[in-house]
PDB file of N, CA and C in Angstrom:
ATOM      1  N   UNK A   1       9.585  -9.096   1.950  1.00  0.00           N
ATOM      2  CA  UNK A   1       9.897  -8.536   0.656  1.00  0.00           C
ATOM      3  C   UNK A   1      10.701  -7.258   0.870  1.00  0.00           C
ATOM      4  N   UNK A   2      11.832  -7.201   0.190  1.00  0.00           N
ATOM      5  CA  UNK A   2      12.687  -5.765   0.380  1.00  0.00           C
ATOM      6  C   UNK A   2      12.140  -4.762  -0.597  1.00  0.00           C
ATOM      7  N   UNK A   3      12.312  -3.675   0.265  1.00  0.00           N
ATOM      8  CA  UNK A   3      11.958  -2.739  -1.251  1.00  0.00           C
ATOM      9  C   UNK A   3      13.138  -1.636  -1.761  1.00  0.00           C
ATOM     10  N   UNK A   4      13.310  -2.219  -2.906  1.00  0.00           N
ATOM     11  CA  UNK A   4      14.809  -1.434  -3.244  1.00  0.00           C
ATOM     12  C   UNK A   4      14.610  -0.251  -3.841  1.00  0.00           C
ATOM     13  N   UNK A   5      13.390   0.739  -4.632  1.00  0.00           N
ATOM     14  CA  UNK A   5      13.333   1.200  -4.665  1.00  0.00           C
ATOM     15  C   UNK A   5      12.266   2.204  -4.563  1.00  0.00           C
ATOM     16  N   UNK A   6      11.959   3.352  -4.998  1.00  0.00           N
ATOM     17  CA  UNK A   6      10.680   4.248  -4.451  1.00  0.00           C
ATOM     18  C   UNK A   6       9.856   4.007  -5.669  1.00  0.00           C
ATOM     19  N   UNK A   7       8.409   4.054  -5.554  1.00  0.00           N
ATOM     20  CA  UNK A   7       6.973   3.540  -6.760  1.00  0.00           C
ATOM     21  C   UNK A   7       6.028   3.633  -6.027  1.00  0.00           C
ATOM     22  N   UNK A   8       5.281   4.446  -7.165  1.00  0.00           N
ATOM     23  CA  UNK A   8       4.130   4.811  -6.860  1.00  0.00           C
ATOM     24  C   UNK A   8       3.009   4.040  -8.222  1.00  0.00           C
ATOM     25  N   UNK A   9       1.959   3.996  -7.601  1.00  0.00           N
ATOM     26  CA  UNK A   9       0.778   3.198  -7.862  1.00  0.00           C
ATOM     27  C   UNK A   9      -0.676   4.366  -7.592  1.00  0.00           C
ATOM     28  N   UNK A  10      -1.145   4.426  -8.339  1.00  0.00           N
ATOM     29  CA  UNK A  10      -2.666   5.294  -8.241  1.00  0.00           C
ATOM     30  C   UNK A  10      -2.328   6.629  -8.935  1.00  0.00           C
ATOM     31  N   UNK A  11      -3.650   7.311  -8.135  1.00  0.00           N
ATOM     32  CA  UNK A  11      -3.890   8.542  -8.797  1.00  0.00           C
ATOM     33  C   UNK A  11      -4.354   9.779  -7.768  1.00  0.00           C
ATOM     34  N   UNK A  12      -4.326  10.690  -8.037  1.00  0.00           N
ATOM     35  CA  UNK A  12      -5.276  11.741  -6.859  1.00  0.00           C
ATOM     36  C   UNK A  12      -6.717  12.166  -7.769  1.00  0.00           C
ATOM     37  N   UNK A  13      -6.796  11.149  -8.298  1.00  0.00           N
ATOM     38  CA  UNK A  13      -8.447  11.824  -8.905  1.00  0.00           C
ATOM     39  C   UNK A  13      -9.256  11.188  -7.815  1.00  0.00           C
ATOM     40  N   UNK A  14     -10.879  11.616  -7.887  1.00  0.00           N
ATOM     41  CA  UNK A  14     -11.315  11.547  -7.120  1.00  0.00           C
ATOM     42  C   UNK A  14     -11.921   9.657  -6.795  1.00  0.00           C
ATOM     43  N   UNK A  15     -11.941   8.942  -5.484  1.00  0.00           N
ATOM     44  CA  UNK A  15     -12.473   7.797  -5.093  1.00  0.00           C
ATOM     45  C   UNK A  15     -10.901   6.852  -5.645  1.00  0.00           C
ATOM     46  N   UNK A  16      -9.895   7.907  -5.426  1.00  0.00           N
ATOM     47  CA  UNK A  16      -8.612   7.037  -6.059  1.00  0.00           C
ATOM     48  C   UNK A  16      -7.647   7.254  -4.356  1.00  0.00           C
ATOM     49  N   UNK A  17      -6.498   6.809  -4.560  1.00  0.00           N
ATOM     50  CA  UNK A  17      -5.698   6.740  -4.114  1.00  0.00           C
ATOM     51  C   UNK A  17      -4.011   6.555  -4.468  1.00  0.00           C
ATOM     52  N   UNK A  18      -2.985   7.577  -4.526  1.00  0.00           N
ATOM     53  CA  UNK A  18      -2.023   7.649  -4.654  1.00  0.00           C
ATOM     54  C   UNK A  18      -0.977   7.058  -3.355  1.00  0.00           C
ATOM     55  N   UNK A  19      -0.484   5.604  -3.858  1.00  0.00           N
ATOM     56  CA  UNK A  19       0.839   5.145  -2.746  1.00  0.00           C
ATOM     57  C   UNK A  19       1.977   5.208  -3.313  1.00  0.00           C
ATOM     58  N   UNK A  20       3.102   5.994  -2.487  1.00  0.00           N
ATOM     59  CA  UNK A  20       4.477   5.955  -2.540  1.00  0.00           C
ATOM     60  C   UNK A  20       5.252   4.652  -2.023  1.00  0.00           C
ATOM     61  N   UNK A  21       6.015   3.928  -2.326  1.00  0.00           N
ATOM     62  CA  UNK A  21       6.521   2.964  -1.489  1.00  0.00           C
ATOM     63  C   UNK A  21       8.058   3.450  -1.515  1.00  0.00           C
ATOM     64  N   UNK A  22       8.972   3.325  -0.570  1.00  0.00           N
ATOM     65  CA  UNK A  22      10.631   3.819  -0.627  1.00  0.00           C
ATOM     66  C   UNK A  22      10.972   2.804   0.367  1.00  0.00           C
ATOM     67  N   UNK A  23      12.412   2.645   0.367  1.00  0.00           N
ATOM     68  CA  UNK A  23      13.147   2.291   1.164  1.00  0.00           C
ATOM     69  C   UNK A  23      13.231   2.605   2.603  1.00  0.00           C
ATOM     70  N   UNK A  24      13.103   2.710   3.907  1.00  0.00           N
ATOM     71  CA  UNK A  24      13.082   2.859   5.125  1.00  0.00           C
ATOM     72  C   UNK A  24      14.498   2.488   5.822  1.00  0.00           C
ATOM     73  N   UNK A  25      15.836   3.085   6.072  1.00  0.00           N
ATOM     74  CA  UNK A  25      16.855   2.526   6.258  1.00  0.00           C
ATOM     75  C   UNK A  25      16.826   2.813   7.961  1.00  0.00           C
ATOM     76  N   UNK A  26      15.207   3.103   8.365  1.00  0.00           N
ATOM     77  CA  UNK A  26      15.340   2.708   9.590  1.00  0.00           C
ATOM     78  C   UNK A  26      14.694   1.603  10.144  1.00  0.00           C
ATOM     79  N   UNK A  27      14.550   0.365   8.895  1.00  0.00           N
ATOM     80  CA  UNK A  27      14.047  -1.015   9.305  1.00  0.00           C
ATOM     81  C   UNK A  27      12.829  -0.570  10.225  1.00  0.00           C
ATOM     82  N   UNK A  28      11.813  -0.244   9.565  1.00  0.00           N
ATOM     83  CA  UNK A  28      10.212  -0.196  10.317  1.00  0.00           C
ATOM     84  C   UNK A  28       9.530   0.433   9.218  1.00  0.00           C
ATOM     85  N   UNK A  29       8.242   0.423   9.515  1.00  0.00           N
ATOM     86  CA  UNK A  29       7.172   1.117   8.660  1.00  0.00           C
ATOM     87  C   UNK A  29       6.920   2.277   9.283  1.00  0.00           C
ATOM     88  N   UNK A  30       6.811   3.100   7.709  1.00  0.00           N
ATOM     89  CA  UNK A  30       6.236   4.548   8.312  1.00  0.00           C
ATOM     90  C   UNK A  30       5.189   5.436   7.356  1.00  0.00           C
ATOM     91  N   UNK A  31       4.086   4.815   7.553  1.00  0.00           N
ATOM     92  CA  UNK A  31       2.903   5.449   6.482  1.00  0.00           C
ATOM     93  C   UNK A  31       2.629   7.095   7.283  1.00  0.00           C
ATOM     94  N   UNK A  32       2.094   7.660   6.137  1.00  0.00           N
ATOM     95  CA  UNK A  32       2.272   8.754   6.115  1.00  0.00           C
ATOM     96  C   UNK A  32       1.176   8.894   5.150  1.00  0.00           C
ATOM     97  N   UNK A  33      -0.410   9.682   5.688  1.00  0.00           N
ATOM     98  CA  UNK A  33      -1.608   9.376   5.263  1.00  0.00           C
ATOM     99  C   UNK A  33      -1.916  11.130   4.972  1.00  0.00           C
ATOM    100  N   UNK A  34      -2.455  11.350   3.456  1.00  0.00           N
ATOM    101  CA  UNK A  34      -3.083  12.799   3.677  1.00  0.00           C
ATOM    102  C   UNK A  34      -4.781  12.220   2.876  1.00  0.00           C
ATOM    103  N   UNK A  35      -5.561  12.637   3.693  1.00  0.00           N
ATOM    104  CA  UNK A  35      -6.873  12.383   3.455  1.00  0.00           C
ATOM    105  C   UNK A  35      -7.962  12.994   3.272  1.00  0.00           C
ATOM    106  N   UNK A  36      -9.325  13.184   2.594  1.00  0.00           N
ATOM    107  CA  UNK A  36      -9.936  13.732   2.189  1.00  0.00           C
ATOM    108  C   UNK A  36     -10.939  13.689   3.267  1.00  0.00           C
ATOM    109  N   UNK A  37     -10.252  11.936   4.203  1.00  0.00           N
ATOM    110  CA  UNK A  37     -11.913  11.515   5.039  1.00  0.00           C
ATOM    111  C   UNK A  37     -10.623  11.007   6.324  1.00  0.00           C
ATOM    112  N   UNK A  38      -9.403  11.761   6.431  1.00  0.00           N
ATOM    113  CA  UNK A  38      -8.941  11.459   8.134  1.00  0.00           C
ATOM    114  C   UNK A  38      -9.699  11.734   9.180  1.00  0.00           C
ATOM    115  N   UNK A  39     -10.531  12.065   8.940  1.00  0.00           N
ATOM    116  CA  UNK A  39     -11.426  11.961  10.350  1.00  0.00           C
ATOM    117  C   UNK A  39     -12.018  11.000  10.548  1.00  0.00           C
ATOM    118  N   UNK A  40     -12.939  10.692   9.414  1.00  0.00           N
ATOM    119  CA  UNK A  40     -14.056   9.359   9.788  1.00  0.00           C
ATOM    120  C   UNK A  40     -13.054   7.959   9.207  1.00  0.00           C
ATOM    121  N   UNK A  41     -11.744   8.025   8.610  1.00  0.00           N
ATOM    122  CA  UNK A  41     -11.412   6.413   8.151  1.00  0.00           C
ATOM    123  C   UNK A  41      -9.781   6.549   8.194  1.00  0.00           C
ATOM    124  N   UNK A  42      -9.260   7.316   8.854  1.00  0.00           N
ATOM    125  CA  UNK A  42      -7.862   7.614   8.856  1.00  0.00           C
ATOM    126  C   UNK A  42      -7.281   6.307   9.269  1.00  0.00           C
ATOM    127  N   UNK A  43      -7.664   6.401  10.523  1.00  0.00           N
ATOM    128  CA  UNK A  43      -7.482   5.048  11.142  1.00  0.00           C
ATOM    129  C   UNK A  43      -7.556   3.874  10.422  1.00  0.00           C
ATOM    130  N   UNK A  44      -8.894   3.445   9.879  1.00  0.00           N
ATOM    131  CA  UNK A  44      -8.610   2.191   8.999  1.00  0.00           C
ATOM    132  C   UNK A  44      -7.907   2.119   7.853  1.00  0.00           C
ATOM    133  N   UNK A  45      -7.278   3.216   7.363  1.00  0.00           N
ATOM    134  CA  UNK A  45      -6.555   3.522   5.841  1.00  0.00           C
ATOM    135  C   UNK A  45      -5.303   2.771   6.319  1.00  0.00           C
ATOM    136  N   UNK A  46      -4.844   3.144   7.366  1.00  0.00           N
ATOM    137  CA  UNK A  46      -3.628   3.112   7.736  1.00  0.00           C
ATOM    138  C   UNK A  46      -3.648   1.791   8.738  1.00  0.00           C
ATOM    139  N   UNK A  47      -3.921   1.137   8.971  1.00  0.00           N
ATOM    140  CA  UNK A  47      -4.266  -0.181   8.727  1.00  0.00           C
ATOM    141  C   UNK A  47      -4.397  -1.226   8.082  1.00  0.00           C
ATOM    142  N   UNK A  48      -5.355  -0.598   7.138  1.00  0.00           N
ATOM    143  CA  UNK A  48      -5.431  -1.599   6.027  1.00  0.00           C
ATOM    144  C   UNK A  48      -4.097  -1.543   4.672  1.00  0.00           C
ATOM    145  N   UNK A  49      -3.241  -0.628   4.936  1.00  0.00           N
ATOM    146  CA  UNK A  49      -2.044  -0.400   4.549  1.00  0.00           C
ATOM    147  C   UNK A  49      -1.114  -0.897   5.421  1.00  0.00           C
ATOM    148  N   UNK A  50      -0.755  -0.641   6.920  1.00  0.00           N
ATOM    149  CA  UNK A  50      -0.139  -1.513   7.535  1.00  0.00           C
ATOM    150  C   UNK A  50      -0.616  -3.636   7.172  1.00  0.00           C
ATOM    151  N   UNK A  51      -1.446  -3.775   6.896  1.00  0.00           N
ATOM    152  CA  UNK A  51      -1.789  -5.120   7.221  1.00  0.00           C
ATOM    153  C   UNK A  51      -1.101  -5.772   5.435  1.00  0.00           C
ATOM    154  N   UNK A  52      -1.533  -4.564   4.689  1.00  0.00           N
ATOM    155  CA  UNK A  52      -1.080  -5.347   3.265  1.00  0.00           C
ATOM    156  C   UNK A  52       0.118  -5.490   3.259  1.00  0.00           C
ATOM    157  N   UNK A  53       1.272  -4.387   3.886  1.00  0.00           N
ATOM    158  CA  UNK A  53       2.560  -4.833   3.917  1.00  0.00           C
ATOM    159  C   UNK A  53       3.101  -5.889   4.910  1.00  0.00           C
ATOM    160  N   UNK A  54       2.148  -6.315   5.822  1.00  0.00           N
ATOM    161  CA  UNK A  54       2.722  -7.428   6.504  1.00  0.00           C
ATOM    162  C   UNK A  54       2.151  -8.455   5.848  1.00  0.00           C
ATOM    163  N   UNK A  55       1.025  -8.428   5.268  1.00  0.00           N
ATOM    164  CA  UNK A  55       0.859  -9.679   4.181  1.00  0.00           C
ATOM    165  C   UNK A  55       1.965  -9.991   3.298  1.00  0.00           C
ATOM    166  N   UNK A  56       2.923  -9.029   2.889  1.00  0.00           N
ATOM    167  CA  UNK A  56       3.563  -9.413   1.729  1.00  0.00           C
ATOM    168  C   UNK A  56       5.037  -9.423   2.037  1.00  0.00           C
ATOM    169  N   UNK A  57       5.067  -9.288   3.969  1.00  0.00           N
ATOM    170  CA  UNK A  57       6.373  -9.443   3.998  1.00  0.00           C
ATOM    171  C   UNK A  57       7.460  -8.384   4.277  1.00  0.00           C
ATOM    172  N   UNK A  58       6.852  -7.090   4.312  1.00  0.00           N
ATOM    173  CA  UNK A  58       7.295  -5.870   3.922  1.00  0.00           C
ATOM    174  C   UNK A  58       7.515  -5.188   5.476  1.00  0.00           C
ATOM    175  N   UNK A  59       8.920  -5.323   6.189  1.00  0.00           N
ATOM    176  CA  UNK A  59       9.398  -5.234   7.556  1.00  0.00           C
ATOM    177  C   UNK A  59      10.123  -3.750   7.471  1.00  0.00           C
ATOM    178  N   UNK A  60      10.598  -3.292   6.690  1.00  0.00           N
ATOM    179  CA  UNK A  60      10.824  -1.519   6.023  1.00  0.00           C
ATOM    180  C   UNK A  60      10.702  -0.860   5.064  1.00  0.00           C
ATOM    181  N   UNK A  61       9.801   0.145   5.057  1.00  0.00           N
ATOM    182  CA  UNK A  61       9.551   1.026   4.111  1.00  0.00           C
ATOM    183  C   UNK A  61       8.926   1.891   4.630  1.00  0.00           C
ATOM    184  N   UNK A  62       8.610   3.654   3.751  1.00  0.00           N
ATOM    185  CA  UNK A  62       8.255   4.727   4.210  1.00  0.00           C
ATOM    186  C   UNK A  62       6.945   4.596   2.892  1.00  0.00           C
ATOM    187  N   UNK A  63       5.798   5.018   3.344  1.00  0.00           N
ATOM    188  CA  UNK A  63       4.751   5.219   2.503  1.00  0.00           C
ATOM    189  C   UNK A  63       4.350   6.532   2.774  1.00  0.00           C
ATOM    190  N   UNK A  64       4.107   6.604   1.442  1.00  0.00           N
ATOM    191  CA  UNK A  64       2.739   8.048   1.513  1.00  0.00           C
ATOM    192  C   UNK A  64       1.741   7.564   0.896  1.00  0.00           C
ATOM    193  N   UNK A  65       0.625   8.027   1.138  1.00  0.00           N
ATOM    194  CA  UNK A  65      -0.829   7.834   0.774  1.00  0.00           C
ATOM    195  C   UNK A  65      -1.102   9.068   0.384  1.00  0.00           C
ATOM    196  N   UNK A  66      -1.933   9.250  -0.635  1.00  0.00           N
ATOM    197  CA  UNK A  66      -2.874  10.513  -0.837  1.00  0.00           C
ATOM    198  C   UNK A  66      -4.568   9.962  -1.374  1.00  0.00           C
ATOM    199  N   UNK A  67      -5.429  10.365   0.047  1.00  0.00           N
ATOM    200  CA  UNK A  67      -6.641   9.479  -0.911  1.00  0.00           C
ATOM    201  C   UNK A  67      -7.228  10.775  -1.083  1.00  0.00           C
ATOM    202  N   UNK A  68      -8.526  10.349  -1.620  1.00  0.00           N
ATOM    203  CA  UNK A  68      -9.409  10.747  -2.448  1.00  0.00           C
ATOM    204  C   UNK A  68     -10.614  10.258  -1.934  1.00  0.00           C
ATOM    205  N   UNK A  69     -10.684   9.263  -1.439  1.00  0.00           N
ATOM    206  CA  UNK A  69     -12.338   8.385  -0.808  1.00  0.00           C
ATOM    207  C   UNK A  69     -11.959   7.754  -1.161  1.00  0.00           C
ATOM    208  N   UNK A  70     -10.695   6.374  -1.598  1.00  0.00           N
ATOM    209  CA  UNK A  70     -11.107   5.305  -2.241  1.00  0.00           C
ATOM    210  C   UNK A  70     -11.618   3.915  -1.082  1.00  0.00           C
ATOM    211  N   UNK A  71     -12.086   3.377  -1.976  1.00  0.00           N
ATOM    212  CA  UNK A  71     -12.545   2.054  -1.384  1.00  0.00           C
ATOM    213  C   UNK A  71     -11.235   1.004  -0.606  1.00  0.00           C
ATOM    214  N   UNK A  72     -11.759  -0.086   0.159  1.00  0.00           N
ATOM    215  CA  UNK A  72     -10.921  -0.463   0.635  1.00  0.00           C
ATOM    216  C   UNK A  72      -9.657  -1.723  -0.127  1.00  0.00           C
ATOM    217  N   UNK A  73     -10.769  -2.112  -1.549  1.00  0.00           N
ATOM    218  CA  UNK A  73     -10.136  -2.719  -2.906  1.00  0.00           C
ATOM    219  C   UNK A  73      -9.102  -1.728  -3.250  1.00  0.00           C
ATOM    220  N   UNK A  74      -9.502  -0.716  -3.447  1.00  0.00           N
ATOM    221  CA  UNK A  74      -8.322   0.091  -4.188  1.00  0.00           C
ATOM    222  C   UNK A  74      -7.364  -0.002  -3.241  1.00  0.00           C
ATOM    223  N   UNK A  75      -7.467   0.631  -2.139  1.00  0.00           N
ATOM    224  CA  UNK A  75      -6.368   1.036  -1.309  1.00  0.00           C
ATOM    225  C   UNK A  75      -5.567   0.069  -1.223  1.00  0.00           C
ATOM    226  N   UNK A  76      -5.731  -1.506  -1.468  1.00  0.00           N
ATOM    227  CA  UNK A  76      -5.134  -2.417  -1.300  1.00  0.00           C
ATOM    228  C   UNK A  76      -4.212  -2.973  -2.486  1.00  0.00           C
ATOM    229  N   UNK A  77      -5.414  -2.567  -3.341  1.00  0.00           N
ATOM    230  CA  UNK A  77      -4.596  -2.650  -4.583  1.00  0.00           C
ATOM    231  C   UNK A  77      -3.238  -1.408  -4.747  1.00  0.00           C
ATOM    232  N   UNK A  78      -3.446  -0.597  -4.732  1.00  0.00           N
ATOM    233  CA  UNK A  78      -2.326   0.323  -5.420  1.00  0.00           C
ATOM    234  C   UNK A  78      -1.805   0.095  -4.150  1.00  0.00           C
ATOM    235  N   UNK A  79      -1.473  -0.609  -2.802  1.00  0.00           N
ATOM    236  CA  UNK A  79      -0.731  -0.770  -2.382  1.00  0.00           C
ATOM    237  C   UNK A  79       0.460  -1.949  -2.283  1.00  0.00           C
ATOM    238  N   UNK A  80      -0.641  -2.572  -2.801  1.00  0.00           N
ATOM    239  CA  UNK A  80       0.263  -4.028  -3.350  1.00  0.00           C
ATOM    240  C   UNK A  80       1.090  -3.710  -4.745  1.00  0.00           C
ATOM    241  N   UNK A  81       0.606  -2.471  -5.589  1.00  0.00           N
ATOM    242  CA  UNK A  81       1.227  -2.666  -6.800  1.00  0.00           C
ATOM    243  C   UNK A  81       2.612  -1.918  -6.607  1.00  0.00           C
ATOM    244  N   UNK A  82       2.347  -0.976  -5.779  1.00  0.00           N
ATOM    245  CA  UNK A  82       3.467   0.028  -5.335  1.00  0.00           C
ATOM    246  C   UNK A  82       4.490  -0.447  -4.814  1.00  0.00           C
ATOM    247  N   UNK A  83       4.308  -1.457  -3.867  1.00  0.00           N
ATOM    248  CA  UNK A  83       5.024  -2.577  -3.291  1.00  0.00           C
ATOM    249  C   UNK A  83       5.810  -3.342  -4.256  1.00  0.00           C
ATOM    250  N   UNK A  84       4.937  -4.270  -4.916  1.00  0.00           N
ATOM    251  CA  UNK A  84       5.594  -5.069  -6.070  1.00  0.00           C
ATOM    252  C   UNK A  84       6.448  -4.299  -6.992  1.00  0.00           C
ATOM    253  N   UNK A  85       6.479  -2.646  -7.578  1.00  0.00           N
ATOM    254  CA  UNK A  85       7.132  -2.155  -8.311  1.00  0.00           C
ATOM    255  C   UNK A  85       8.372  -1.573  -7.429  1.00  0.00           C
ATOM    256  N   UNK A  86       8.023  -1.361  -6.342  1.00  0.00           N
ATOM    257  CA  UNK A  86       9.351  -0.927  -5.650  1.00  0.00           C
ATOM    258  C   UNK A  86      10.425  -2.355  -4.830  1.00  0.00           C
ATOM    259  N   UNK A  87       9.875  -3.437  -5.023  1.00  0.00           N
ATOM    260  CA  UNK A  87      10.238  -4.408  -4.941  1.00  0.00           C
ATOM    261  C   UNK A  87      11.160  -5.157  -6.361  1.00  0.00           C
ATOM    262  N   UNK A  88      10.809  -4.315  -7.661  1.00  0.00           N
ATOM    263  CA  UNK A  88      11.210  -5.358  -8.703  1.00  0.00           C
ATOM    264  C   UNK A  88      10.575  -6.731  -8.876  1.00  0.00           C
ATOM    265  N   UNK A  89       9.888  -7.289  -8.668  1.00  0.00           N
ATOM    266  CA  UNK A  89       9.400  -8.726  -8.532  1.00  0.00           C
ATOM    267  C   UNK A  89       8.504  -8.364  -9.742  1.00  0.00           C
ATOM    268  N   UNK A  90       9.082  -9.425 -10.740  1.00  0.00           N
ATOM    269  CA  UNK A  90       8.536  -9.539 -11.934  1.00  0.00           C
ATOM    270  C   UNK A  90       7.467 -10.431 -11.791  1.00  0.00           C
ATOM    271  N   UNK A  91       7.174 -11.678 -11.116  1.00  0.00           N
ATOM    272  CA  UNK A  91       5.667 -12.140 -11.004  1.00  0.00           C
ATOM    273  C   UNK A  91       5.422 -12.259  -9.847  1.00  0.00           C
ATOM    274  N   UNK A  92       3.878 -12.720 -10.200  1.00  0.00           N
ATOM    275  CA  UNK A  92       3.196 -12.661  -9.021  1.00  0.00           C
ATOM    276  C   UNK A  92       2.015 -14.027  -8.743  1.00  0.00           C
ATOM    277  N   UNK A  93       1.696 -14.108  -7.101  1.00  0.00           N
ATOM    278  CA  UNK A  93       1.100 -15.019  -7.020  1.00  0.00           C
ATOM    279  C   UNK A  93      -0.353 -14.219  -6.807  1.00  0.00           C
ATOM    280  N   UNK A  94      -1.243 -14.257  -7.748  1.00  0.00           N
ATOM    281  CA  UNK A  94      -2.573 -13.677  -7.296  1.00  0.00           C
ATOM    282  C   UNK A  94      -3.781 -14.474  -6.865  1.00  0.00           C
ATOM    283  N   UNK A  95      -3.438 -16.191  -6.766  1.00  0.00           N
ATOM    284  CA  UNK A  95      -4.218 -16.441  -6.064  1.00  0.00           C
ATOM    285  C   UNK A  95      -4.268 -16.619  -4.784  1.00  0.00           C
ATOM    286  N   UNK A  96      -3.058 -16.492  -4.361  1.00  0.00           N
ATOM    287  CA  UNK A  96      -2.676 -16.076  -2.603  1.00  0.00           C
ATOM    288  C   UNK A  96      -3.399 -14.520  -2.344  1.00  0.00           C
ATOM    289  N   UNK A  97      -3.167 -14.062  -2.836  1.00  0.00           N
ATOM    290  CA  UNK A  97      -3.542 -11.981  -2.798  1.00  0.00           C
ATOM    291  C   UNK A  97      -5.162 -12.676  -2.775  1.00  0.00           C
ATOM    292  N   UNK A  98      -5.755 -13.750  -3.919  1.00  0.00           N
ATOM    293  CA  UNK A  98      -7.262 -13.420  -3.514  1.00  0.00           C
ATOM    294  C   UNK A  98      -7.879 -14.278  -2.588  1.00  0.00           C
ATOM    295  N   UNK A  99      -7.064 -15.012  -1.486  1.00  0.00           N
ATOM    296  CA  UNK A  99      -7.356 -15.375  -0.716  1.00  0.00           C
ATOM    297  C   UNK A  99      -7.089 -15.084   0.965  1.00  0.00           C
ATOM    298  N   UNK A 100      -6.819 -13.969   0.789  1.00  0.00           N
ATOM    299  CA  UNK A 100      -6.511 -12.702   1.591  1.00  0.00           C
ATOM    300  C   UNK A 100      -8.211 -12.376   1.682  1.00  0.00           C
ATOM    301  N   UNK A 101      -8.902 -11.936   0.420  1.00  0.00           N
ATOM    302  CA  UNK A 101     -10.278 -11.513   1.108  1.00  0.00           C
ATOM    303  C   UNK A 101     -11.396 -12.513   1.110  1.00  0.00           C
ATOM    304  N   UNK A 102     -11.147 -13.649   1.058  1.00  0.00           N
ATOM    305  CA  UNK A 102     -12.015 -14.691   1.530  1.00  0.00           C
ATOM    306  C   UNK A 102     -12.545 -14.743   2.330  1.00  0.00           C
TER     307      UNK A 102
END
């Protein structure tokens, strides 16, 4: 999935999570995590953000994250939505997305 332009998805209230999605015109991923809990889950944030954009296809873009504590639903979610809006893609397949956590 290309992403043509920059979108954001979430919030910085608290147990939320704010994702940026942009363009990367250096063809790779580059998340970019500020956290409330980088010590104890940095690592899996940024993971489980790397893994949603290779679920969906997503070979360049620059992310920012800003969490809050959220769960690992959210994080996935406002990363998929951030994706899809900086993508333009007017629909969607959500029963593929819910068979991702099967």
């Amino acid at each position: 999935m290309e992403i043509k332009k920059s979108a954001v998805a979430g919030t910085v209230e608290s147990s939320d999570i704010m994702v940026t999605v942009a363009p990367n015109s250096e063809e790779k991923i580059a998340i970019e995590l500020d956290s409330s809990v980088e010590k104890q889950y940095g690592q899996e944030i940024r993971g489980l953000i790397a893994s949603t954009l290779q679920r969906l296809n997503v070979t360049a873009a620059k992310v920012t994250a800003v969490d809050k504590g959220a769960l690992d639903c959210t994080i996935q979610a406002r990363t998929l939505t951030a994706v899809y809006r900086a993508s333009e893609v007017a629909e969607y397949d959500w029963k593929e997305i819910d068979s991702w956590n099967a």
